[in-house]
Tab-separated table of C-alpha atoms in Angstrom:
chain	number	residue	atom	x	y	z
A	1	MET	CA	42.001	-74.657	73.054
A	2	PHE	CA	38.242	-74.646	72.987
A	3	LYS	CA	38.199	-70.855	73.397
A	4	LYS	CA	40.513	-70.447	70.406
A	5	ILE	CA	38.207	-72.562	68.232
A	6	ILE	CA	35.175	-70.418	69.228
A	7	ALA	CA	37.063	-67.212	68.552
A	8	LEU	CA	38.167	-68.432	65.124
A	9	PHE	CA	34.641	-69.513	64.265
A	10	THR	CA	33.297	-66.071	65.267
A	11	ILE	CA	35.837	-64.306	63.047
A	12	ILE	CA	34.889	-66.488	60.049
A	13	ILE	CA	31.170	-65.684	60.502
A	14	LEU	CA	31.834	-61.917	60.701
A	15	VAL	CA	33.966	-61.928	57.536
A	16	SER	CA	31.344	-63.960	55.710
A	17	CYS	CA	28.525	-61.496	56.610
A	18	SER	CA	30.624	-58.531	55.568
A	19	ALA	CA	31.326	-60.032	52.155
A	20	SER	CA	27.680	-60.835	51.511
A	21	LYS	CA	26.531	-57.254	52.028
A	22	THR	CA	25.668	-55.330	48.851
A	23	THR	CA	25.143	-51.678	48.370
A	24	ALA	CA	21.934	-50.796	46.537
A	25	ILE	CA	22.389	-47.917	44.164
A	26	THR	CA	19.264	-46.408	42.826
A	27	THR	CA	19.432	-44.145	39.776
A	28	ARG	CA	16.648	-41.943	38.653
A	29	LYS	CA	16.162	-41.105	35.023
A	30	THR	CA	15.566	-37.387	34.702
A	31	ALA	CA	12.868	-36.528	32.169
A	32	PRO	CA	13.976	-33.916	29.578
A	33	VAL	CA	12.634	-30.448	30.208
A	34	GLN	CA	10.181	-29.506	27.476
A	35	GLN	CA	10.644	-26.022	26.029
A	36	PRO	CA	7.452	-24.008	25.481
A	37	LYS	CA	6.282	-24.249	21.867
A	38	VAL	CA	6.506	-20.960	20.007
A	39	VAL	CA	3.917	-20.388	17.256
A	40	ARG	CA	4.856	-17.663	14.804
A	41	THR	CA	2.222	-16.070	12.649
A	42	THR	CA	2.687	-13.688	9.748
A	43	LYS	CA	0.119	-10.932	9.560
A	44	LYS	CA	-1.186	-10.390	6.042
A	45	PRO	CA	-0.728	-6.759	5.009
A	46	VAL	CA	-3.939	-4.820	4.520
A	47	TYR	CA	-4.307	-3.342	1.029
A	48	THR	CA	-5.670	0.180	0.830
A	49	LYS	CA	-6.890	1.557	-2.423
A	50	PRO	CA	-5.473	4.992	-3.284
A	51	THR	CA	-8.010	7.792	-3.045
A	52	ALA	CA	-8.994	9.140	-6.439
A	53	LYS	CA	-8.180	12.827	-6.649
A	54	VAL	CA	-6.894	15.560	-8.933
A	55	THR	CA	-4.225	17.987	-7.760
A	56	ARG	CA	-3.677	21.015	-9.956
A	57	THR	CA	-0.839	23.547	-9.820
A	58	SER	CA	-0.399	26.514	-12.154
A	59	THR	CA	2.736	28.248	-13.369
A	60	LEU	CA	3.197	31.207	-15.646
A	61	ASN	CA	3.480	28.964	-18.707
A	62	ASN	CA	1.479	25.851	-18.023
A	63	THR	CA	-0.719	23.911	-15.629
A	64	THR	CA	0.305	20.544	-14.203
A	65	GLU	CA	-2.204	18.078	-12.824
A	66	VAL	CA	-1.675	14.948	-10.766
A	67	ILE	CA	-4.525	12.556	-11.559
A	68	GLU	CA	-4.916	9.652	-9.130
A	69	SER	CA	-7.400	6.938	-10.062
A	70	THR	CA	-6.129	3.409	-10.621
A	71	SER	CA	-2.631	4.908	-10.691
A	72	LYS	CA	-0.919	8.237	-10.055
A	73	THR	CA	-0.222	10.201	-13.217
A	74	VAL	CA	1.309	13.637	-13.767
A	75	VAL	CA	-0.061	15.409	-16.829
A	76	THR	CA	0.044	18.872	-18.369
A	77	VAL	CA	-2.435	20.933	-20.342
A	78	ASP	CA	-0.690	19.929	-23.566
A	79	LEU	CA	-0.946	16.218	-22.753
A	80	ILE	CA	-4.664	16.487	-22.037
A	81	THR	CA	-5.218	18.506	-25.217
A	82	ASP	CA	-3.337	15.869	-27.221
A	83	TYR	CA	-5.435	13.144	-25.618
A	84	VAL	CA	-8.652	14.896	-26.632
A	85	THR	CA	-7.388	15.357	-30.192
A	86	GLN	CA	-6.490	11.667	-30.422
A	87	TYR	CA	-9.786	10.224	-29.137
A	88	LYS	CA	-12.449	12.833	-29.980
A	89	ASP	CA	-13.494	11.038	-33.181
A	90	ILE	CA	-13.949	7.748	-31.338
A	91	ALA	CA	-15.990	9.517	-28.656
A	92	MET	CA	-18.225	11.161	-31.264
A	93	GLY	CA	-18.667	7.836	-33.035
A	94	ASN	CA	-19.799	6.230	-29.767
A	95	MET	CA	-22.158	9.104	-29.146
A	96	LYS	CA	-23.829	8.520	-32.525
A	97	LYS	CA	-24.064	4.767	-32.004
A	98	TYR	CA	-24.836	4.471	-28.281
A	99	GLY	CA	-26.200	7.896	-27.283
A	100	ILE	CA	-23.560	8.777	-24.679
A	101	PRO	CA	-22.318	12.397	-24.825
A	102	ALA	CA	-18.865	12.587	-26.395
A	103	SER	CA	-17.898	15.196	-23.823
A	104	VAL	CA	-18.659	12.815	-20.955
A	105	ILE	CA	-16.786	9.953	-22.640
A	106	LEU	CA	-13.680	12.115	-23.104
A	107	ALA	CA	-13.841	13.539	-19.580
A	108	GLN	CA	-14.108	10.048	-18.123
A	109	GLY	CA	-11.195	8.912	-20.272
A	110	ILE	CA	-9.043	11.818	-19.077
A	111	LEU	CA	-9.863	11.220	-15.426
A	112	GLU	CA	-9.738	7.433	-15.348
A	113	SER	CA	-6.711	6.900	-17.594
A	114	GLY	CA	-4.646	9.903	-16.527
A	115	ALA	CA	-5.010	11.273	-20.072
A	116	GLY	CA	-3.712	7.974	-21.433
A	117	ARG	CA	-0.627	7.983	-19.197
A	118	GLY	CA	-1.928	5.737	-16.407
A	119	ASP	CA	-0.576	2.227	-15.853
A	120	LEU	CA	-3.644	0.417	-17.216
A	121	ALA	CA	-3.848	2.628	-20.300
A	122	VAL	CA	-0.167	2.098	-21.122
A	123	ALA	CA	0.048	-1.622	-20.305
A	124	ALA	CA	-3.408	-2.756	-21.421
A	125	ASN	CA	-5.039	0.008	-23.531
A	126	ASN	CA	-7.661	0.063	-20.767
A	127	HIS	CA	-8.790	3.695	-20.435
A	128	PHE	CA	-11.785	3.187	-18.150
A	129	GLY	CA	-10.535	0.741	-15.531
A	130	ILE	CA	-12.837	-2.049	-16.762
A	131	LYS	CA	-12.291	-5.270	-14.795
A	132	CYS	CA	-12.388	-8.774	-16.257
A	133	HIS	CA	-15.704	-10.008	-14.809
A	134	LYS	CA	-16.871	-13.565	-15.475
A	135	ASP	CA	-17.723	-13.130	-19.156
A	136	TRP	CA	-14.286	-11.863	-20.248
A	137	LEU	CA	-12.357	-14.317	-22.465
A	138	GLY	CA	-9.621	-11.990	-23.708
A	139	GLU	CA	-6.202	-11.120	-22.334
A	140	SER	CA	-5.844	-9.553	-18.907
A	141	VAL	CA	-3.410	-7.834	-16.565
A	142	ARG	CA	-3.178	-7.643	-12.786
A	143	HIS	CA	-3.397	-4.284	-11.027
A	144	ASP	CA	-4.091	-2.987	-7.503
A	145	ASP	CA	-7.503	-1.359	-7.160
A	146	ASP	CA	-10.234	-2.113	-4.581
A	147	GLU	CA	-8.109	-5.148	-3.743
A	148	ALA	CA	-4.520	-6.066	-4.508
A	149	GLN	CA	-3.753	-7.553	-7.939
A	150	GLU	CA	-7.246	-7.546	-9.412
A	151	CYS	CA	-7.953	-8.725	-12.949
A	152	PHE	CA	-8.390	-6.017	-15.607
A	153	ARG	CA	-9.144	-6.380	-19.293
A	154	LYS	CA	-6.359	-5.920	-21.801
A	155	TYR	CA	-7.170	-4.609	-25.278
A	156	PRO	CA	-5.144	-4.684	-28.500
A	157	GLU	CA	-6.291	-1.101	-29.193
A	158	ALA	CA	-7.639	1.751	-27.068
A	159	SER	CA	-10.696	2.030	-29.343
A	160	GLU	CA	-11.886	-1.350	-28.035
A	161	SER	CA	-11.692	-0.014	-24.500
A	162	TYR	CA	-13.915	2.897	-25.587
A	163	ARG	CA	-16.345	0.429	-27.175
A	164	ASP	CA	-16.468	-1.713	-24.029
A	165	HIS	CA	-17.141	1.390	-21.930
A	166	ALA	CA	-20.123	2.292	-24.135
A	167	LEU	CA	-21.476	-1.270	-24.060
A	168	PHE	CA	-21.081	-1.341	-20.284
A	169	LEU	CA	-23.263	1.755	-19.831
A	170	ALA	CA	-25.787	0.845	-22.521
A	171	GLY	CA	-26.160	-2.754	-21.366
A	172	LYS	CA	-26.751	-2.245	-17.644
A	173	ASN	CA	-30.245	-1.574	-16.298
A	174	ARG	CA	-28.840	0.554	-13.519
A	175	TYR	CA	-27.785	3.169	-16.103
A	176	ALA	CA	-31.060	3.154	-18.057
A	177	THR	CA	-32.098	6.519	-16.591
A	178	LEU	CA	-29.077	8.183	-18.192
A	179	PHE	CA	-30.450	7.518	-21.651
A	180	THR	CA	-33.602	9.494	-20.870
A	181	TYR	CA	-31.520	12.691	-20.688
A	182	GLU	CA	-30.752	14.875	-23.694
A	183	LYS	CA	-27.701	13.580	-25.520
A	184	ASP	CA	-25.850	16.850	-25.056
A	185	ASP	CA	-26.838	17.474	-21.411
A	186	TYR	CA	-23.397	16.698	-20.004
A	187	LYS	CA	-24.221	18.032	-16.536
A	188	ALA	CA	-27.193	15.679	-16.153
A	189	TRP	CA	-25.073	12.778	-17.375
A	190	ALA	CA	-22.209	13.575	-15.015
A	191	LYS	CA	-24.528	13.736	-12.014
A	192	GLY	CA	-26.530	10.731	-13.219
A	193	LEU	CA	-23.418	8.540	-13.405
A	194	ARG	CA	-22.683	9.238	-9.760
A	195	ALA	CA	-26.327	8.690	-8.729
A	196	ALA	CA	-26.423	5.348	-10.582
A	197	GLY	CA	-23.381	4.126	-8.690
A	198	TYR	CA	-20.730	4.384	-11.394
A	199	ALA	CA	-18.404	6.129	-8.936
A	200	THR	CA	-18.382	6.450	-5.148
A	201	ASP	CA	-16.466	9.735	-5.152
A	202	PRO	CA	-18.983	12.497	-4.276
A	203	LYS	CA	-16.914	14.937	-6.370
A	204	TYR	CA	-16.940	12.727	-9.464
A	205	PRO	CA	-19.590	14.804	-11.314
A	206	ASP	CA	-17.750	18.050	-10.558
A	207	LYS	CA	-14.501	16.607	-11.887
A	208	LEU	CA	-16.116	15.537	-15.152
A	209	ILE	CA	-17.889	18.879	-15.589
A	210	SER	CA	-14.636	20.702	-14.838
A	211	TYR	CA	-12.792	18.876	-17.623
A	212	ILE	CA	-15.664	19.374	-20.059
A	213	GLU	CA	-15.815	23.110	-19.460
A	214	ARG	CA	-12.089	23.801	-19.155
A	215	TYR	CA	-11.275	21.933	-22.352
A	216	ASN	CA	-14.438	22.856	-24.270
A	217	LEU	CA	-15.376	19.205	-24.765
A	218	HIS	CA	-19.045	20.117	-25.252
A	219	GLN	CA	-18.205	21.238	-28.786
A	220	TYR	CA	-18.013	17.564	-29.815
A	221	ASP	CA	-21.552	16.983	-28.547
A	222	CYS	CA	-22.689	19.856	-30.726
A	223	GLN	CA	-20.885	18.450	-33.759
A	224	VAL	CA	-22.963	15.287	-33.385
A	225	THR	CA	-26.298	16.967	-32.641
A	226	GLY	CA	-25.801	19.792	-35.147
A	227	LYS	CA	-26.453	22.452	-32.529
A	228	GLU	CA	-24.518	25.687	-32.407
A	229	TYR	CA	-21.635	25.532	-29.959
A	230	LYS	CA	-21.049	28.395	-27.574
A	231	PRO	CA	-17.634	28.189	-25.874
A	232	PHE	CA	-17.824	28.026	-22.116
A	233	GLU	CA	-16.832	31.338	-20.556
A	234	LYS	CA	-14.395	29.727	-18.108
A	235	SER	CA	-12.611	27.688	-20.748
A	236	MET	CA	-9.171	26.198	-20.235
A	237	SER	CA	-7.416	29.190	-21.770
A	238	ALA	CA	-9.061	31.551	-19.301
A	239	VAL	CA	-8.219	29.424	-16.272
A	240	ALA	CA	-4.660	28.688	-17.277
A	241	SER	CA	-3.649	32.201	-18.220
A	242	PRO	CA	-2.414	34.264	-15.262
A	243	LYS	CA	-3.104	37.444	-17.256
A	244	SER	CA	-6.820	36.778	-17.324
A	245	ASN	CA	-8.626	39.019	-14.839
A	246	SER	CA	-11.847	37.175	-14.149
A	247	ASN	CA	-14.657	38.953	-12.338
A	248	ASP	CA	-15.842	35.660	-10.900
A	249	PRO	CA	-16.068	36.249	-7.130
A	250	SER	CA	-15.540	32.545	-6.469
A	251	LEU	CA	-11.980	32.694	-7.852
A	252	TYR	CA	-8.884	34.402	-6.471
A	253	GLN	CA	-5.645	34.898	-8.412
A	254	VAL	CA	-2.537	34.380	-6.298
A	255	GLU	CA	-0.294	37.427	-6.001
A	256	LYS	CA	3.306	37.797	-4.880
A	257	GLY	CA	3.581	37.350	-1.110
A	258	ASP	CA	0.326	35.415	-0.755
A	259	THR	CA	0.186	32.301	1.413
A	260	LEU	CA	-2.626	29.854	2.030
A	261	TYR	CA	-2.967	31.319	5.510
A	262	SER	CA	-3.262	34.928	4.299
A	263	ILE	CA	-5.757	33.961	1.592
A	264	SER	CA	-7.818	31.890	4.038
A	265	LYS	CA	-8.043	34.896	6.382
A	266	LYS	CA	-8.995	37.187	3.515
A	267	PHE	CA	-11.966	34.991	2.615
A	268	ASN	CA	-12.789	33.761	6.119
A	269	LEU	CA	-11.827	30.158	5.379
A	270	LEU	CA	-9.844	27.470	7.137
A	271	VAL	CA	-6.569	26.540	5.440
A	272	ASP	CA	-7.716	22.910	5.230
A	273	ASP	CA	-10.974	23.964	3.571
A	274	LEU	CA	-9.073	26.060	1.035
A	275	LYS	CA	-6.782	23.135	0.216
A	276	GLN	CA	-9.728	20.789	-0.135
A	277	LYS	CA	-11.617	23.119	-2.477
A	278	ASN	CA	-8.588	23.274	-4.774
A	279	ASN	CA	-7.326	19.705	-4.397
A	280	LEU	CA	-4.003	20.928	-3.008
A	281	SER	CA	-1.725	18.315	-1.461
A	282	ASP	CA	0.696	20.845	0.078
A	283	ASN	CA	1.020	24.580	0.792
A	284	THR	CA	2.887	25.457	-2.413
A	285	LEU	CA	1.412	28.344	-4.424
A	286	SER	CA	2.425	29.976	-7.692
A	287	VAL	CA	1.958	33.608	-8.694
A	288	GLY	CA	-0.974	33.751	-11.096
A	289	GLN	CA	-2.518	30.545	-9.816
A	290	LYS	CA	-6.309	30.762	-9.461
A	291	LEU	CA	-7.942	29.361	-6.379
A	292	ILE	CA	-11.580	28.563	-5.666
A	293	VAL	CA	-12.491	30.542	-2.556
A	294	LYS	CA	-16.300	30.277	-2.470
């Protein structure tokens, strides 16, 4: 009997211990995995100002020029002639009042406004690419030039653009030397403008002189000074006409079958040099076209 009581007591103790046991469950909180931070940047486009140049091509009936200054403009001989007719009186008036050769004024207007067909000339009557500057209180337009969307003056009439151009030259000390030249010495003025920093293009004087001599713009200087005008021998009519047989050794008239390569070999030039001399953007030639070869 005693043994049974001990056995029962033992069983009760074992059951009690088993019930009191607990199972420890440990949970670990997993930290979220951080994704690498991606920083996106937008690169600002770099603005490049178009290079100012004049590309001229000749046909049997006319000459077409692509003038690139503040904008790209395609013009013809007739358009340039019409431009000169329209603004010659204003140019002569400015010559009388401010002492700037009318021929230079007109040549600059042709080059810088694309003979009045450039964006600034059409939208703002601005024929000389004059920017707003700090003292400008009038209307303005935005246009890409040295930098994108620069401020340019807007005029109610083109004549005011011509007046501002004259005041700009006459009022700046840097251009004072120009006014020591003879009023009708267009070559000195063209070179002096470049030397004074008006333009950075090393060919700027040559371009002005070319327009003055091809379109006989010097005659308007002579009308102001009262001097006798002698037409330039290589006037526009002589250059444009394929029938003109010039004895000038620096010019070559394109014949049927000619290519830039054959002409370059004939005059011991590189094709690239020949294109540069004549402001050619491609290899296209026209019969009768005259090329500078020296």
